[in-house]
C-alpha cells in the first residue's frame, strides 16, 4: 500500500507542471484508495489521452502545433504558433497521466499480491499486453517530438525523481520489442474492461501494435535502413491494418465531458483560433482534390479560402475552417488508418524493402484516403480523375515525393505524424514562415524540453545537451537526417 501511496504522490507532484488544457486530474489512482484501484478506470483514463494528443487545438495544443509546422493549418487570432513562438513544450503531464496509469496496470497485474484482484477487469495477460502497447505508443509520440527522453529510469516513483535521458535509438529498439512481445502476450481469457478504443478485442490490438511497428520501422529509413527493413517486414508478416474497416479512431461523444476539442474551440468557446492554411487549400485546389469539401468548410462567401500562413489580418468568417467531418461534437479523430499503412508499404516498396508494386500500393493508398474522407460520396470515377492529375499520377522517378505529398494530405489533422513524415522525407517542399518568433529561419525540427528539466533534473539535462545537442527547435532527433 505504501508503494502506491508514493506513486500517487509522485503523480500529484508532476501534475503541478502538467499542461493546463489536459485532463489528467480525474484519471489517476485515487490516493484515498490506493491499494485496490480499478485497472479498467486506469485504462479508460489513459485512452482519453489518446484522444487529447490527436485532437488538442487550444493555443500550444499537442496536435495543432505540429500541424501548423507542416502548414496544414494557420492561426487566425494570435499569429504565434505558425511563427514558432513557443520553444519549450511540457511533457510532464504525459508521464504523470497516461504513462503512470499504464505502469500501474502492468504492476498490478504482475504483483502476486494484487494480480488476482486486478483480474476482475480482464485476464492479467490481456491487461498487461494492452498496457504495454499503449505505453510504447505514448513513448514513441514523446520521443518523436523531443528526441532523447527519460525512458528506462522513468515511472519509478520515489525510487528515481531525476531519471536520466535515454537515446532515441535505444528507445526505438525497445519499442519494437515491446510491441512484438505484447502482441504475442494476449491469451483467451477475459477481455480488458474499460477499453473505449478497441473494446478489448485482442485481434484489433494486435493489428494496432503491428501497424505501429510498421510506421516506426520506416522512421529508420535514413539512419538504420537494414534494421528498418527487417522490422518492417516482420510487422507486415505479423498482420497490420488491412482495410478501412480496421481504421483506428478515437470517438468523441455528443456530451460536454468528452466532446471533440475542435467543437469546443469553434462552437462552445466561439474562438475559431485556427483555419486551414492557404498553402494547404491552394494545393488541394491545384490538383482538384475531391477531399477538399470534406476537409474544409466554405467561408461566408461560399468559397474555400485558406488563412495566409504566418501573416495574420484575416477574419475567421472569410476563411475555411475545419470541415464538418472533424468538427462536430462527436466527430472521431484518426489514430492510424489503412491509407497511412498503405502509404508506408508504397514507400517501403520504392526503397526496395519489399517486393510490393509501388505504383499499385500508392494508388490503393490514395483510394483508401478518398474513401475515408468522402464516405458514401466516394466514386471510382472521382479516384480515376484524381489519379490522372499531372501532379498526382505516379511516376517512378518522383515516387517518394508523390507518396509523401499524398500522405501529407491523408494525414490531415494528425499533427505529430504529419510533422514526423515531413521531417523524415522533406516532402512536400515547404517554405518557413517569413517572419519567425523563435530566433530561427527554418521550420522547427523538434520541441525543446520543459523548463522543469533544467530546474529539477539539472545534471541529466546537461548530460543530454552534451549528447544530443542544443535544446532548441533545430537540433534534429536521431532519425531525422538530411
XYZ file of C-alpha atoms in Angstrom:
482
model
C 0.000 0.000 0.000
C 2.844 2.347 0.843
C 4.241 1.919 -2.676
C 1.029 3.037 -4.338
C 0.651 5.998 -1.991
C 4.132 7.091 -3.029
C 3.290 6.707 -6.703
C 0.106 8.690 -6.223
C 2.069 11.472 -4.539
C 4.515 11.480 -7.463
C 1.630 11.759 -9.913
C 0.232 14.715 -7.970
C 3.641 16.385 -7.833
C 4.166 16.093 -11.571
C 0.648 17.271 -12.300
C 1.575 20.656 -10.903
C 3.565 21.225 -14.083
C 1.211 19.394 -16.464
C -0.345 21.193 -19.465
C -3.297 23.243 -18.302
C -5.671 22.069 -21.017
C -5.025 18.356 -20.413
C -7.478 16.486 -18.191
C -5.200 14.348 -16.032
C -6.522 15.254 -12.600
C -9.508 12.900 -12.606
C -7.990 9.822 -14.206
C -5.125 8.775 -11.949
C -5.180 6.471 -8.943
C -7.400 7.672 -6.116
C -4.993 8.433 -3.233
C -7.775 7.628 -0.773
C -7.941 4.019 -2.015
C -4.507 3.265 -3.481
C -4.404 -0.452 -2.642
C -7.292 -1.509 -4.885
C -7.504 0.750 -7.926
C -9.701 -0.122 -10.868
C -7.431 -1.089 -13.731
C -10.415 -0.565 -16.058
C -10.606 3.038 -14.888
C -6.872 3.472 -15.348
C -7.121 2.191 -18.916
C -10.041 4.471 -19.751
C -8.100 7.418 -18.383
C -5.049 6.583 -20.453
C -7.146 6.140 -23.576
C -8.820 9.510 -23.107
C -5.356 10.977 -23.527
C -5.022 9.227 -26.888
C -7.909 11.476 -27.903
C -6.186 14.525 -26.438
C -2.881 14.120 -28.262
C -4.666 13.578 -31.573
C -7.218 16.388 -31.277
C -5.971 19.134 -28.964
C -6.364 22.520 -30.668
C -6.025 25.185 -27.986
C -3.077 27.601 -28.147
C 0.050 25.474 -27.902
C -2.103 22.353 -28.346
C -0.399 18.986 -28.666
C -1.906 18.256 -32.075
C -2.374 21.638 -33.731
C 1.179 22.994 -33.319
C 2.936 20.342 -35.455
C 0.012 20.514 -37.899
C 0.924 24.179 -38.332
C 4.607 23.349 -38.743
C 3.621 21.327 -41.831
C 1.249 24.123 -42.894
C -1.982 22.173 -42.951
C -3.220 24.950 -40.674
C -2.563 28.566 -39.801
C -3.570 30.591 -36.763
C -6.309 33.192 -37.095
C -6.395 35.063 -33.800
C -2.901 35.056 -32.312
C -0.338 34.743 -35.088
C 2.238 32.996 -32.928
C 2.285 29.205 -33.335
C 2.746 29.478 -37.108
C 5.708 31.753 -36.375
C 7.160 29.207 -33.955
C 6.931 31.427 -30.865
C 6.742 28.647 -28.276
C 10.061 26.832 -27.976
C 9.771 24.851 -24.736
C 6.884 22.391 -24.508
C 5.847 20.450 -21.423
C 5.706 16.649 -21.446
C 5.383 16.165 -17.675
C 1.626 15.607 -17.875
C 2.038 12.627 -20.183
C 4.339 10.939 -17.678
C 2.129 11.798 -14.705
C -1.089 10.930 -16.536
C -1.404 8.112 -19.095
C 2.074 6.639 -18.672
C 1.856 6.279 -14.898
C -1.641 4.810 -15.318
C -0.333 2.190 -17.720
C 2.616 1.404 -15.489
C 0.180 0.838 -12.601
C -1.804 -1.582 -14.764
C 1.321 -3.600 -15.545
C 2.434 -3.689 -11.924
C -0.995 -4.549 -10.504
C -1.327 -7.450 -12.945
C 2.202 -8.683 -12.249
C 2.493 -8.428 -8.459
C 1.343 -11.644 -6.754
C -0.341 -9.555 -4.052
C -2.590 -7.686 -6.472
C -2.880 -9.715 -9.678
C -5.887 -11.782 -8.542
C -7.934 -8.697 -7.653
C -6.797 -6.983 -10.856
C -8.068 -9.913 -12.935
C -11.611 -8.796 -12.104
C -11.236 -6.372 -15.020
C -9.742 -8.807 -17.527
C -7.150 -11.545 -17.700
C -3.767 -10.483 -16.360
C -2.104 -11.231 -19.698
C -4.599 -9.207 -21.741
C -4.315 -6.235 -19.416
C -0.534 -6.258 -19.484
C -0.448 -6.641 -23.283
C -2.715 -3.645 -23.909
C -0.867 -1.535 -21.339
C 2.479 -2.323 -22.966
C 1.210 -1.459 -26.457
C -0.207 1.856 -25.282
C 2.800 2.685 -23.143
C 5.058 2.223 -26.173
C 2.642 4.312 -28.255
C 2.897 7.268 -25.873
C 6.659 6.963 -25.558
C 7.069 6.981 -29.341
C 4.878 10.078 -29.553
C 7.057 11.815 -26.953
C 10.437 10.801 -28.381
C 9.401 11.780 -31.917
C 8.717 15.289 -30.632
C 11.600 15.822 -28.178
C 14.255 13.257 -29.168
C 16.177 11.746 -26.236
C 13.829 11.481 -23.249
C 13.586 9.824 -19.810
C 12.614 6.234 -20.575
C 14.318 3.313 -18.799
C 14.507 5.208 -15.490
C 11.104 6.890 -15.796
C 7.902 5.956 -13.918
C 9.745 4.591 -10.864
C 8.115 6.794 -8.262
C 10.258 7.879 -5.326
C 12.927 5.398 -6.397
C 14.078 7.928 -9.009
C 12.827 11.504 -9.138
C 15.609 12.537 -11.545
C 15.669 9.992 -14.380
C 18.410 10.008 -16.966
C 17.636 10.549 -20.645
C 17.805 7.562 -22.977
C 18.998 7.945 -26.542
C 16.229 7.812 -29.116
C 17.964 4.961 -30.910
C 17.848 2.868 -27.730
C 14.213 3.781 -27.158
C 13.189 2.751 -30.660
C 14.925 -0.606 -30.268
C 12.951 -1.241 -27.096
C 9.668 -0.057 -28.630
C 9.934 -2.706 -31.339
C 10.493 -5.314 -28.632
C 7.559 -4.093 -26.542
C 5.081 -4.088 -29.417
C 6.217 -7.508 -30.612
C 6.165 -9.153 -27.178
C 2.882 -7.527 -26.185
C 1.197 -8.746 -29.352
C 2.226 -12.293 -28.505
C 1.121 -11.975 -24.871
C -2.658 -11.969 -25.349
C -4.485 -15.054 -24.126
C -8.021 -16.403 -24.476
C -9.062 -15.028 -21.107
C -11.445 -12.241 -20.230
C -11.205 -9.065 -22.326
C -9.907 -5.911 -20.633
C -12.804 -3.781 -19.403
C -12.643 -0.006 -19.796
C -11.310 -0.212 -23.361
C -13.049 2.713 -25.073
C -10.779 2.452 -28.120
C -10.953 -1.155 -29.364
C -13.478 -2.731 -26.985
C -10.979 -5.227 -25.623
C -10.516 -7.010 -28.963
C -7.161 -8.775 -28.904
C -7.239 -9.128 -32.706
C -7.601 -5.363 -33.141
C -4.917 -4.620 -30.561
C -2.508 -6.944 -32.338
C -3.127 -5.157 -35.647
C -2.674 -1.829 -33.893
C 0.670 -2.921 -32.408
C 1.919 -4.343 -35.704
C 0.859 -1.220 -37.614
C 2.690 0.953 -35.107
C 5.779 -1.229 -35.643
C 5.411 -0.802 -39.398
C 5.259 3.002 -39.228
C 8.079 3.145 -36.676
C 10.289 0.929 -38.856
C 10.003 3.406 -41.720
C 11.322 6.148 -39.411
C 14.679 4.366 -39.674
C 14.895 4.752 -43.459
C 17.845 7.153 -43.293
C 19.621 6.118 -40.076
C 19.332 2.325 -39.914
C 17.764 1.128 -43.161
C 18.777 -2.515 -42.652
C 17.092 -2.659 -39.245
C 14.143 -0.708 -40.595
C 13.701 -3.164 -43.441
C 13.863 -6.127 -41.054
C 11.351 -4.662 -38.602
C 9.055 -3.507 -41.396
C 8.821 -6.946 -42.953
C 8.347 -8.600 -39.556
C 5.451 -6.272 -38.748
C 3.920 -6.877 -42.166
C 4.183 -10.636 -41.702
C 2.547 -10.477 -38.272
C -0.512 -8.685 -39.658
C -1.244 -4.973 -39.968
C -4.364 -2.951 -40.691
C -5.705 -4.388 -43.944
C -8.892 -2.475 -44.745
C -10.677 0.767 -43.963
C -12.798 -1.198 -41.507
C -9.631 -1.542 -39.414
C -9.087 2.221 -39.129
C -8.330 3.096 -35.520
C -10.084 6.251 -34.369
C -10.787 7.882 -31.061
C -14.525 8.524 -30.941
C -15.641 11.610 -29.066
C -19.167 11.813 -27.669
C -22.076 14.203 -28.055
C -21.629 15.388 -24.484
C -19.632 18.200 -22.937
C -17.416 15.953 -20.788
C -15.880 14.157 -23.760
C -16.557 16.272 -26.828
C -14.275 16.934 -29.774
C -11.850 19.800 -28.947
C -12.452 21.397 -32.356
C -16.142 21.700 -31.489
C -15.188 23.168 -28.124
C -12.980 25.768 -29.797
C -15.307 26.664 -32.660
C -18.733 26.379 -31.026
C -18.545 26.321 -27.230
C -15.755 28.902 -26.853
C -16.532 30.637 -30.159
C -12.833 31.292 -30.638
C -12.034 29.907 -34.082
C -8.319 30.044 -33.394
C -7.310 28.014 -36.440
C -8.234 27.617 -40.098
C -6.767 25.633 -42.945
C -3.734 27.391 -44.355
C -3.577 28.910 -47.809
C -0.652 26.577 -48.552
C -2.835 23.524 -47.964
C -6.029 24.862 -49.553
C -4.233 26.153 -52.636
C -2.532 22.811 -53.206
C -5.820 20.932 -52.940
C -7.336 23.323 -55.469
C -4.362 22.941 -57.775
C -4.819 19.195 -58.047
C -8.655 19.323 -57.995
C -8.646 17.209 -54.854
C -12.110 15.707 -54.216
C -11.410 15.644 -50.460
C -11.446 19.431 -50.192
C -15.174 19.747 -49.287
C -14.707 17.163 -46.540
C -11.538 18.598 -45.033
C -12.568 22.248 -45.203
C -15.686 24.325 -44.672
C -16.654 27.117 -47.054
C -16.281 30.693 -45.859
C -19.114 33.190 -45.567
C -18.971 33.780 -49.341
C -19.294 30.072 -50.104
C -15.665 29.681 -51.147
C -12.655 27.710 -49.969
C -10.062 30.198 -48.752
C -7.052 29.392 -46.571
C -5.630 31.708 -43.932
C -2.426 33.381 -45.183
C 0.237 31.332 -43.413
C 2.026 33.174 -40.577
C 0.739 36.538 -41.801
C -2.450 37.407 -39.936
C -5.008 40.104 -40.601
C -7.779 37.797 -41.837
C -11.197 37.315 -40.267
C -12.458 33.832 -39.445
C -15.657 34.380 -41.444
C -13.604 34.906 -44.583
C -11.635 31.689 -44.142
C -12.151 27.942 -44.440
C -12.354 26.383 -41.010
C -12.049 22.653 -40.371
C -14.796 20.730 -42.187
C -17.750 19.011 -40.588
C -16.184 15.537 -40.780
C -13.863 16.554 -37.945
C -15.607 19.480 -36.253
C -18.846 18.021 -34.897
C -19.240 17.473 -31.166
C -18.899 13.705 -31.587
C -16.522 13.662 -34.569
C -13.856 10.964 -34.370
C -10.157 11.663 -34.879
C -7.760 9.323 -36.633
C -5.071 7.416 -34.754
C -3.834 5.166 -37.529
C -5.561 4.381 -40.808
C -5.474 1.946 -43.687
C -4.327 4.673 -46.080
C -1.424 5.506 -43.764
C -0.362 1.859 -43.657
C -0.623 1.596 -47.457
C 1.492 4.726 -47.982
C 4.114 3.148 -45.712
C 4.038 -0.011 -47.813
C 4.309 2.011 -51.017
C 7.382 3.815 -49.729
C 8.929 0.579 -48.473
C 8.483 -0.904 -51.937
C 10.062 2.183 -53.507
C 13.025 1.783 -51.134
C 13.440 -1.857 -52.117
C 12.466 -3.115 -48.660
C 9.694 -5.326 -50.049
C 8.685 -6.847 -53.366
C 5.470 -4.839 -53.435
C 4.296 -2.941 -56.504
C 4.949 0.689 -55.633
C 2.502 2.139 -58.135
C -0.326 -0.191 -57.124
C 0.257 0.430 -53.424
C 0.408 4.190 -53.957
C -2.848 4.221 -55.893
C -4.501 1.963 -53.308
C -3.370 4.328 -50.563
C -4.875 7.315 -52.373
C -8.074 5.333 -52.914
C -8.278 4.423 -49.219
C -7.800 8.059 -48.244
C -10.525 9.263 -50.606
C -12.882 6.612 -49.283
C -12.041 7.560 -45.708
C -12.762 11.266 -46.110
C -15.516 11.188 -48.753
C -17.538 8.355 -47.235
C -20.610 7.466 -49.242
C -19.816 10.203 -51.775
C -16.735 8.349 -52.997
C -16.847 7.026 -56.568
C -14.354 5.184 -58.727
C -14.749 7.985 -61.243
C -13.530 10.509 -58.668
C -10.476 8.356 -57.998
C -9.708 7.866 -61.689
C -9.963 11.589 -62.434
C -7.809 12.447 -59.457
C -5.067 9.953 -60.272
C -4.952 11.416 -63.785
C -3.895 14.829 -62.447
C -0.287 15.537 -63.570
C 0.850 16.267 -60.020
C -0.866 13.179 -58.622
C -0.168 10.490 -61.238
C 2.518 8.056 -60.151
C 5.927 8.270 -61.783
C 8.882 6.125 -60.765
C 11.387 8.986 -60.706
C 9.241 11.023 -58.287
C 7.885 8.111 -56.256
C 8.968 9.278 -52.780
C 7.791 12.824 -53.426
C 4.380 11.691 -54.719
C 3.905 9.244 -51.845
C 4.970 11.832 -49.265
C 2.803 14.616 -50.660
C -0.288 12.425 -50.779
C 0.479 11.194 -47.263
C 0.663 14.855 -46.128
C -2.933 15.259 -47.307
C -4.100 11.904 -45.921
C -2.612 12.742 -42.506
C -4.723 15.883 -42.240
C -5.104 16.816 -38.570
C -2.725 14.054 -37.456
C -0.241 16.708 -36.462
C 2.706 14.831 -34.991
C 2.558 12.062 -37.605
C 2.403 14.542 -40.483
C 5.307 16.514 -38.997
C 7.380 13.377 -38.430
C 6.901 12.185 -42.003
C 7.705 15.635 -43.378
C 10.892 15.837 -41.303
C 11.983 12.386 -42.476
C 11.279 12.789 -46.192
C 11.432 16.540 -46.814
C 8.211 16.425 -48.857
C 6.206 18.356 -49.683
C 8.696 21.188 -50.023
C 7.516 23.925 -47.660
C 8.758 27.457 -47.101
C 9.206 28.531 -43.471
C 7.324 31.473 -42.037
C 8.691 34.706 -43.484
C 8.971 36.190 -40.006
C 9.638 33.901 -37.048
C 9.455 34.456 -33.296
C 11.945 31.808 -32.182
C 15.132 33.406 -33.466
C 15.463 30.912 -36.328
C 14.791 30.931 -40.033
C 13.627 27.356 -40.673
C 10.650 25.139 -39.835
C 11.163 23.512 -36.390
C 12.666 20.025 -36.318
C 11.946 19.208 -32.650
C 10.464 20.663 -29.470
C 12.628 21.959 -26.640
C 12.345 20.285 -23.236
C 10.122 21.633 -20.460
C 11.971 24.160 -18.283
C 11.426 21.878 -15.291
C 14.142 19.543 -16.603
C 16.820 22.167 -16.076
C 15.336 23.191 -12.739
C 14.803 19.824 -11.032
C 16.784 17.369 -13.183
C 19.724 19.630 -13.909
C 22.591 17.121 -14.148
C 20.743 14.790 -16.509
C 19.503 17.759 -18.522
C 23.069 18.992 -19.001
C 24.131 15.467 -19.972
C 21.503 15.224 -22.701
C 22.565 18.592 -24.097
C 26.111 17.272 -24.366
C 24.861 14.114 -26.050
C 22.031 15.289 -28.286
C 22.829 18.946 -28.872
C 21.383 22.360 -28.179
C 17.911 22.395 -26.663
C 16.081 24.342 -29.340
C 13.852 23.853 -32.377
C 16.679 22.921 -34.726
C 18.662 20.088 -33.162
C 17.392 17.130 -35.140
C 16.180 13.961 -33.455
C 18.135 10.786 -34.159
C 16.100 9.509 -37.123
C 15.783 12.950 -38.762
C 18.710 13.109 -41.164
C 19.178 15.355 -44.224
